[in-house]
Short mmCIF file of C-alpha atoms in Angstrom, two decimals:
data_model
loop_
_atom_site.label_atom_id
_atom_site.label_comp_id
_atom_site.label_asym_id
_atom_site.label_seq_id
_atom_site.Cartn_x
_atom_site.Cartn_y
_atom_site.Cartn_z
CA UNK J 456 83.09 94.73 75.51
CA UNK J 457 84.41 95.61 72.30
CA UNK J 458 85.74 92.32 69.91
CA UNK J 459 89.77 91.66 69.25
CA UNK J 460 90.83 91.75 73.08
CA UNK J 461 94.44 92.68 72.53
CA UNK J 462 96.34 89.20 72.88
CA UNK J 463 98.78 90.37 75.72
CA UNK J 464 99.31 93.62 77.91
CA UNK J 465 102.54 95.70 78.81
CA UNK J 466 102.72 97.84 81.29
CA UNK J 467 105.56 100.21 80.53
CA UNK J 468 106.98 102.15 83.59
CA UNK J 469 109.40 104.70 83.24
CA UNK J 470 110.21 105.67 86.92
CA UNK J 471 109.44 109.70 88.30
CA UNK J 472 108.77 110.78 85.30
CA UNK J 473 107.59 114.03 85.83
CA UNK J 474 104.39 115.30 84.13
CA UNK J 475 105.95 118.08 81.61
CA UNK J 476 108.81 116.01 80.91
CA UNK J 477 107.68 114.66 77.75
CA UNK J 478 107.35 118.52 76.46
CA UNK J 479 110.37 120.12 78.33
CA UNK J 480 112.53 117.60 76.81
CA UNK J 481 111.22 116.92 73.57
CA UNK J 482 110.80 112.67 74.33
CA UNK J 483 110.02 111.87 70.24
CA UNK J 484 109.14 108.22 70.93
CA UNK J 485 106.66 109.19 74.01
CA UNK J 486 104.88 111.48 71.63
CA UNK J 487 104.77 109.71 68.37
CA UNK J 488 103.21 106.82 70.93
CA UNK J 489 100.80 109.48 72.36
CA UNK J 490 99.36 110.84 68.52
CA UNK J 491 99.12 106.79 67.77
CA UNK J 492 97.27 105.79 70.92
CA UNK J 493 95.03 108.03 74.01
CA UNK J 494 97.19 110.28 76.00
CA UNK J 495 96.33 110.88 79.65
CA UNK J 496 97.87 114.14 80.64
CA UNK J 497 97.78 114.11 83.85
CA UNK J 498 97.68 110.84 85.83
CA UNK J 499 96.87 111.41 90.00
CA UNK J 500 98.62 108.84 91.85
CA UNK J 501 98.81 108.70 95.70
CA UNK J 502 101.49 110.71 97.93
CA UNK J 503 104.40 108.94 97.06
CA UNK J 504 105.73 108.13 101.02
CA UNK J 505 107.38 105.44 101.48
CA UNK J 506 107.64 103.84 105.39
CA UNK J 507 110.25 101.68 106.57
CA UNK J 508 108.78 100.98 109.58
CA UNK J 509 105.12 99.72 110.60
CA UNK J 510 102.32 97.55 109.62
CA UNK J 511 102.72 99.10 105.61
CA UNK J 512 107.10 98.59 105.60
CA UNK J 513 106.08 94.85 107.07
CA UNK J 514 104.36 94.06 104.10
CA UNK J 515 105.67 96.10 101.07
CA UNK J 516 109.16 97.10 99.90
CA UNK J 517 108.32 100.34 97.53
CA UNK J 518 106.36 103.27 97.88
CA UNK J 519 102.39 103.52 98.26
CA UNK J 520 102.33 104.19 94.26
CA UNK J 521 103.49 100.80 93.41
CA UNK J 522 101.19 98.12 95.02
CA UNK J 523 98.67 100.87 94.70
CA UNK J 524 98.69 100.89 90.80
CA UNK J 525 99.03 97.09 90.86
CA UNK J 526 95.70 96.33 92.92
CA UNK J 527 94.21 99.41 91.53
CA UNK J 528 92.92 100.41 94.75
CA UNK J 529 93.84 102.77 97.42
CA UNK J 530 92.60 100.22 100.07
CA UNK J 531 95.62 98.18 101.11
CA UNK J 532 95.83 94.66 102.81
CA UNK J 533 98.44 91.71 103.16
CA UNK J 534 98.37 88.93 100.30
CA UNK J 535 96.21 91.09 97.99
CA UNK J 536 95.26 90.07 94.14
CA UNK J 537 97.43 92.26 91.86
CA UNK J 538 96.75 92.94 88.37
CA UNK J 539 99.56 89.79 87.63
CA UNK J 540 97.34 86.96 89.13
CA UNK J 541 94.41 87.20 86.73
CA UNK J 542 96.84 86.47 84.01
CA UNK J 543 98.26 82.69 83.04
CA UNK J 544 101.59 83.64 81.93
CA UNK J 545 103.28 86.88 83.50
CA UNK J 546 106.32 88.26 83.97
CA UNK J 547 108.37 91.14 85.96
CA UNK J 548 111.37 92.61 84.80
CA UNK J 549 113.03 95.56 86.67
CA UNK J 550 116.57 97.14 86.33
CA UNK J 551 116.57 97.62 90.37
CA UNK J 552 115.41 95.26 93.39
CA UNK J 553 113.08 97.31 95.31
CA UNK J 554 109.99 95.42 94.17
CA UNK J 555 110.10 92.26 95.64
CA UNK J 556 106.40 93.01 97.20
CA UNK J 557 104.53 93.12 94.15
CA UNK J 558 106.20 90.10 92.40
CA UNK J 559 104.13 87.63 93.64
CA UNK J 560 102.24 86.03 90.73
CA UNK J 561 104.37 86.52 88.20
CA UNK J 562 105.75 83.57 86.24
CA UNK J 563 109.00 85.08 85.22
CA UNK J 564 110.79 87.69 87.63
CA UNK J 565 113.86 89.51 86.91
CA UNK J 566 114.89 92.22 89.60
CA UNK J 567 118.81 93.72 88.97
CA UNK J 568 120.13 96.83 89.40
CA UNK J 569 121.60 97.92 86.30
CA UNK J 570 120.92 100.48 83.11
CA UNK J 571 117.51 100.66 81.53
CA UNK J 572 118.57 98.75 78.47
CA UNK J 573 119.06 96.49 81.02
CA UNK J 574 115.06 95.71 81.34
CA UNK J 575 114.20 96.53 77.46
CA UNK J 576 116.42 93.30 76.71
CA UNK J 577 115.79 91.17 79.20
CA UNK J 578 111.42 92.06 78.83
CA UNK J 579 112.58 91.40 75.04
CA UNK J 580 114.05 87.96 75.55
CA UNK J 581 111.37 86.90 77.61
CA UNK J 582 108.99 87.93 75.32
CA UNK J 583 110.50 86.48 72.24
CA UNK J 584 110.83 83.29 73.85
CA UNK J 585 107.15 82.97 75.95
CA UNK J 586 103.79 83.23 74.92
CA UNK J 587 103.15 85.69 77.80
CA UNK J 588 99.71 87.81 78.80
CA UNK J 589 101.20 90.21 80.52
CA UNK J 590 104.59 91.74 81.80
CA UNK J 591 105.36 94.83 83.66
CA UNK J 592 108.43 96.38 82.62
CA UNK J 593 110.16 99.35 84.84
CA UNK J 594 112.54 101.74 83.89
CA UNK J 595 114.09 102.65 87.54
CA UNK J 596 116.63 105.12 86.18
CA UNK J 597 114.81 108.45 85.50
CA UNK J 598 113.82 108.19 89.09
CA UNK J 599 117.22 108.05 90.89
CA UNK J 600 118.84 110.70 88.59
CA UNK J 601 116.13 113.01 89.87
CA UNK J 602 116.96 112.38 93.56
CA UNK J 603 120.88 112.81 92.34
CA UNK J 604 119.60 116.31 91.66
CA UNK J 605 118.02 116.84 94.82
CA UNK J 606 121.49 115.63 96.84
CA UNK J 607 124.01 117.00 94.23
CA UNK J 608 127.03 119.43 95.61
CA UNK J 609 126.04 123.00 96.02
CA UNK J 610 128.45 123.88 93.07
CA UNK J 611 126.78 121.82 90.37
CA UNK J 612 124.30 123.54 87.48
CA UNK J 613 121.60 121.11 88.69
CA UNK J 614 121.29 121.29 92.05
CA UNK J 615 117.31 121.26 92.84
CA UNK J 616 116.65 121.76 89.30
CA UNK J 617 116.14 118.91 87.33
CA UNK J 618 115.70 120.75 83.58
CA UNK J 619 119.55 122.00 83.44
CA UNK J 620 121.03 120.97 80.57
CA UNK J 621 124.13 118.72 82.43
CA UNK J 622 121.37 117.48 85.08
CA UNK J 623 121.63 113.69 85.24
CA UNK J 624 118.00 113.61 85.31
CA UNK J 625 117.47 115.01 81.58
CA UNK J 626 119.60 112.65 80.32
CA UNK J 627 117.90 109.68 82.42
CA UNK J 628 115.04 110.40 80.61
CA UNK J 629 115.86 111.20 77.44
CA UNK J 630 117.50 107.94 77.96
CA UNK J 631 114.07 105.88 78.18
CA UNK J 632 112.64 107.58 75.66
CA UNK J 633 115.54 105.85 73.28
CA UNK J 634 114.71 102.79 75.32
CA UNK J 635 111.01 103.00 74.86
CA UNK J 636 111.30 103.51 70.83
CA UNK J 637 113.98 100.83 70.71
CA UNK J 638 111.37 98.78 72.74
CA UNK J 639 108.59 99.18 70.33
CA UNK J 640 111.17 98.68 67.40
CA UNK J 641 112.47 95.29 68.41
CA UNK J 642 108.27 94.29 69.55
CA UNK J 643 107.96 95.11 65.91
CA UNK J 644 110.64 92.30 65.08
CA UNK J 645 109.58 89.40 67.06
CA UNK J 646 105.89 89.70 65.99
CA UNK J 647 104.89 90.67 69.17
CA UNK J 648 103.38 94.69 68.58
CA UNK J 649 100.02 93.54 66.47
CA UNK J 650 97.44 92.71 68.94
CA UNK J 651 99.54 94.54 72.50
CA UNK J 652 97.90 96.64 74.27
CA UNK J 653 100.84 98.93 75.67
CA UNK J 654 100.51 101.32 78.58
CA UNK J 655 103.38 103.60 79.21
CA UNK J 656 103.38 105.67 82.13
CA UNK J 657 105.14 106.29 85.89
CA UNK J 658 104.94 105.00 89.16
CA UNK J 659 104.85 108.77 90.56
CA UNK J 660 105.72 112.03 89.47
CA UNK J 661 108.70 114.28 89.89
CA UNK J 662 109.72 117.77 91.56
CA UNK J 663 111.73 120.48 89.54
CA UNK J 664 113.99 120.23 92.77
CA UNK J 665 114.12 116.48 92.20
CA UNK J 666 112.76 113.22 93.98
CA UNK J 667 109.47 113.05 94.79
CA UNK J 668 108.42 114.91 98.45
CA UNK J 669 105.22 114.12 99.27
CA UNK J 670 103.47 118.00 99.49
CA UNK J 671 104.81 119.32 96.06
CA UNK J 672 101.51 118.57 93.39
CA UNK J 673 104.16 117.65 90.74
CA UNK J 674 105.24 114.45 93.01
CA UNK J 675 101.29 113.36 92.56
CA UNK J 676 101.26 113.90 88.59
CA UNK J 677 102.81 112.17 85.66
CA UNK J 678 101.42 111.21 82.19
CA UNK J 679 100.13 107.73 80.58
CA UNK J 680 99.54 106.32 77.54
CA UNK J 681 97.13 103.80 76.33
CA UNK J 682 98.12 102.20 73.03
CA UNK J 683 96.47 99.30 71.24
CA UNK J 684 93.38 97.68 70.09
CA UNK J 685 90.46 99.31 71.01
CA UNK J 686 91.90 102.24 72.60
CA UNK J 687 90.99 105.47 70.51
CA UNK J 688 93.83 106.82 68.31
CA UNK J 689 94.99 110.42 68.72
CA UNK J 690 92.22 110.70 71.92
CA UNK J 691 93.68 112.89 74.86
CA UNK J 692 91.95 113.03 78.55
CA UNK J 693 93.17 116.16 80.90
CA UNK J 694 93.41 114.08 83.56
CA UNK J 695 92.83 110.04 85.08
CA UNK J 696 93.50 108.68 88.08
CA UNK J 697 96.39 106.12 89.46
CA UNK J 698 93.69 103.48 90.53
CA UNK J 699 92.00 103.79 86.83
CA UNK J 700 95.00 102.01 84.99
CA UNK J 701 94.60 98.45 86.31
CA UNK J 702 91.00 98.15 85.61
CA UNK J 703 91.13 99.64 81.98
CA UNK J 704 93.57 97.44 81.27
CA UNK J 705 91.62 94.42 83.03
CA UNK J 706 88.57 95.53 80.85
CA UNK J 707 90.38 95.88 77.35
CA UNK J 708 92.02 92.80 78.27
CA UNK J 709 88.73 90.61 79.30
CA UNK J 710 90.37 89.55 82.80
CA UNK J 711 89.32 89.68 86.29
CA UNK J 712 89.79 93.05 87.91
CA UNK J 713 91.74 92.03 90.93
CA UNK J 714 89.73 94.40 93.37
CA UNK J 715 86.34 95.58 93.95
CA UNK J 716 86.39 97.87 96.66
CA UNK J 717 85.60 101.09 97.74
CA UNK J 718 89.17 102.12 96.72
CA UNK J 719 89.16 101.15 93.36
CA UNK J 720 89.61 102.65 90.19
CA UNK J 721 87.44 103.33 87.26
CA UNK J 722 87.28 101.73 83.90
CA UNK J 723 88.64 104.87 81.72
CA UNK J 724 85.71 104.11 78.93
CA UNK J 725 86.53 107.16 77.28
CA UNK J 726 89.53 105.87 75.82
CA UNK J 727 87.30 103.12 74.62
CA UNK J 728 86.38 102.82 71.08
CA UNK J 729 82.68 102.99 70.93
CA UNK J 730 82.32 103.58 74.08
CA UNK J 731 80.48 106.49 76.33
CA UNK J 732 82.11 109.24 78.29
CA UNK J 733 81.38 108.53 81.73
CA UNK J 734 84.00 110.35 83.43
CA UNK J 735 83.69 112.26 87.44
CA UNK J 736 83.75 115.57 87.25
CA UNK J 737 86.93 116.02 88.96
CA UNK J 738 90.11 113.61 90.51
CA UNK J 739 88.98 111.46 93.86
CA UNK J 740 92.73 111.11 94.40
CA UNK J 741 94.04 114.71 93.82
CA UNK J 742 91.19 115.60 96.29
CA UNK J 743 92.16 113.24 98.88
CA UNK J 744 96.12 114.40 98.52
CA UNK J 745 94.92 118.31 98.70
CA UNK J 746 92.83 117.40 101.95
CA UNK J 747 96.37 115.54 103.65
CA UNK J 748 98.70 118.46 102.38
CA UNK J 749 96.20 120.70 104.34
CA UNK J 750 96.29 118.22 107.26
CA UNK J 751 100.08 118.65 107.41
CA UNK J 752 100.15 122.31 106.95
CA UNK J 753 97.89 123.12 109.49
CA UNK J 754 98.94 120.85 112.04
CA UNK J 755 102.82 122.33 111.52
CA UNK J 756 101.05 125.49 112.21
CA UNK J 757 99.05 124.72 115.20
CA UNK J 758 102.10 123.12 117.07
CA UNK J 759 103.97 126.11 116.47
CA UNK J 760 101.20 128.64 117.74
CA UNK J 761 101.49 125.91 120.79
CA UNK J 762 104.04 127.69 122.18
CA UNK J 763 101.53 130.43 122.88
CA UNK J 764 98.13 128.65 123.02
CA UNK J 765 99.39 125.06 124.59
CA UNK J 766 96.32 123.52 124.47
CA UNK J 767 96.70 123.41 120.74
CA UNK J 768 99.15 120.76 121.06
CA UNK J 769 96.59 118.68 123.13
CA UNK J 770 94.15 118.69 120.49
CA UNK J 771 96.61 117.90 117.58
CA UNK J 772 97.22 114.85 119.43
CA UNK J 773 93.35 114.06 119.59
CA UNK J 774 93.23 115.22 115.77
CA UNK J 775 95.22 112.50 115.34
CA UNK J 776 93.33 109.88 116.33
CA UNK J 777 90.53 110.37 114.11
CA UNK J 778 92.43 111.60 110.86
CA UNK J 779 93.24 108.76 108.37
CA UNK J 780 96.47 110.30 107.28
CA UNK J 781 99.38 108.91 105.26
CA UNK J 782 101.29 106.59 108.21
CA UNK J 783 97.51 105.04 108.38
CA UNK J 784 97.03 103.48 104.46
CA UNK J 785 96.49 99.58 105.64
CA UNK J 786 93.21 101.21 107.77
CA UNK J 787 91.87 103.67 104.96
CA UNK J 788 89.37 100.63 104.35
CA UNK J 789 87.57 101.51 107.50
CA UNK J 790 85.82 104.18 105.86
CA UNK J 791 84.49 101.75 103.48
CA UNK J 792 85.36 104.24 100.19
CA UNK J 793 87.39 106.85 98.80
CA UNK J 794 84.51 109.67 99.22
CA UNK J 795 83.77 108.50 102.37
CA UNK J 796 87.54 108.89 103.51
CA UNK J 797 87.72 112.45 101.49
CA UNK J 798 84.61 113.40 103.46
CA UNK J 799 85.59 112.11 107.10
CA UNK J 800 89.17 113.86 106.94
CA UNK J 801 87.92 117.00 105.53
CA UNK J 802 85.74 117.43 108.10
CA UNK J 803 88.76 117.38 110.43
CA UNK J 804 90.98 119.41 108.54
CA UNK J 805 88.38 122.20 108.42
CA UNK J 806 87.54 121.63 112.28
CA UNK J 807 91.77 122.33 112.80
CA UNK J 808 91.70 125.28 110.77
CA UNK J 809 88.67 126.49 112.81
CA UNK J 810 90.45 126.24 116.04
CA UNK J 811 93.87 127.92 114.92
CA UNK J 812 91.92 130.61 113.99
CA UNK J 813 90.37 131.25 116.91
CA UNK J 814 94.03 130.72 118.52
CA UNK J 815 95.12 133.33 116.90
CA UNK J 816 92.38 135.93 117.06
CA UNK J 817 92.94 135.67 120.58
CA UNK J 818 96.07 137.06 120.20
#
């Protein structure tokens, strides 16, 4: 471990931001950060579903991303250690209440719906006035101006596209850019930016049609930024995974990692001064979304060719049973770890597309 651990971690959320935004829309702040610090430019985060209903909606209040990021695992489970509890003095600020699931730990919680200047001056105030580890700050408003694209009348400019010039959702974000520099700024003020380690990135990505649909690749992708002592300056990485940002930071930070599973993450070393390149050859999480957008397009298909070949719909029903797919997260575990999982649900993906083909060369 290198020496100078940083002296307190923020983790810097600006919600859906999608992963060309900070080029499409020129975010100055964003990339001043990204020359200063490592730049990851494309983080893979889990299908961003969200159930209201089931053993998942009975325990969490967000999306998969969220208490995904914060255990840095994919493997889920009630009353789980989050990044928060290996820290002495936390705190949560949000301008929106969705989170109450993943607040748990934290010394200080503020949850409010409101603007995101809202959370840059309350995460300020805290900061100013407590000798805190960590805090987790989230932007919330980038993320509902892209689903006001996705709803908007049929007569407005940005309708399912989020890069017109009057869509809400370019000025959302242009928006926490601003926040993010005055952020940094008012750090700078307090005495707080020498010695943070500072982590900007999203809980999930964004569609050009706006919100984030689960199939679309751009609802899976979304940049991050590591910033601070012992992270390379002006290093870039084409690509990291969700699960990799709680254990970096636990690393650079000399703290527990608050799961070691099959699910978890990967220290990101190569944004490690001195360190060694050590880095997979390709995403475990990108595969393992690829494999369930196949499992959804192929089963649409085969229970439409049911009409024809019945018996199709009988064996999408015993498909079912063995495939681990998104409505089944708090029993992913079973398979013990993420190549396992990829492996077992590939192998019935490719056994579905085997028999609709034979379906339909019957024909």
């Amino acid at each position: 471990m290198a020496q100078n651990n940083p002296e307190r971690a923020i983790l810097f959320i600006i919600d859906g931001l999608h992963v060309e935004a900070p080029i499409k829309l020129e975010m100055p702040n964003f990339s001043k950060l990204s020359k200063q610090g490592s730049l990851i430019e494309r983080t893979y985060g889990i299908m961003p579903y969200h159930p209201t209903h089931g053993e998942y909606a009975e325990v969490h209040t967000s999306s998969y991303p969220n208490p995904v990021m914060m255990t840095g695992t994919i493997f889920l489970e009630p009353n789980q250690r989050m990044l928060q509890h290996s820290f002495d003095n936390s705190a949560f600020v949000a301008n929106t209440s969705s989170y109450q699931s993943i607040t748990e730990g934290y010394q200080f919680v503020v949850q409010k719906d409101g603007p995101d200047k809202f959370s840059v001056d309350k995460a300020i105030r805290i900061l100013d006035g407590e000798d805190l580890d960590f805090i987790r700050v989230h932007l919330q408003a980038a993320g509902g101006a892209g689903y006001q694209s996705y709803t908007a009348d049929d007569d407005k400019p940005y309708k399912y596209n989020i890069w017109d010039e009057e869509s809400p959702y370019t000025d959302a974000v242009r928006e926490a850019d601003k926040q993010l520099g005055r952020f940094i700024s008012e750090l700078k003020k307090i005495g707080k930016w020498e010695g943070t380690l500072l982590v900007v990135t999203s809980d999930h990505g964004q569609t050009k049609t706006g919100w984030h649909p689960i199939l679309p690749e751009e609802s899976w992708q979304f940049p991050t930024i590591f910033y601070g002592p012992n992270v390379k300056e002006g290093s870039t990485l084409e690509w990291g995974d969700q699960i990799d940002i709680i254990p970096t930071i636990a690393h650079l930070m000399d703290v527990q990692i608050p799961n070691a599973d099959g699910g978890t993450g990967r220290i990101l070393y190569n944004l490690i001064t001195g360190e060694s390149n050590n880095s997979p050859s390709s995403s475990r999480l990108l595969k393992f979304n690829r494999i369930l957008a196949r499992y959804f397009t192929i089963r649409a298909k085969m229970l439409t060719n049911s009409s024809k070949h019945p018996y199709l719909n009988s064996s999408v029903m015993l498909y079912e049973r063995e495939f681990y797919g998104l409505n089944r997260i708090m029993d992913w575990n079973n398979l013990k770890s993420i190549d396992s999982l990829n492996n077992h649900n590939e192998q019935i993906v490719d056994k579905m597309k085997k028999e609709l083909n034979n379906a339909i060369h019957q024909e």
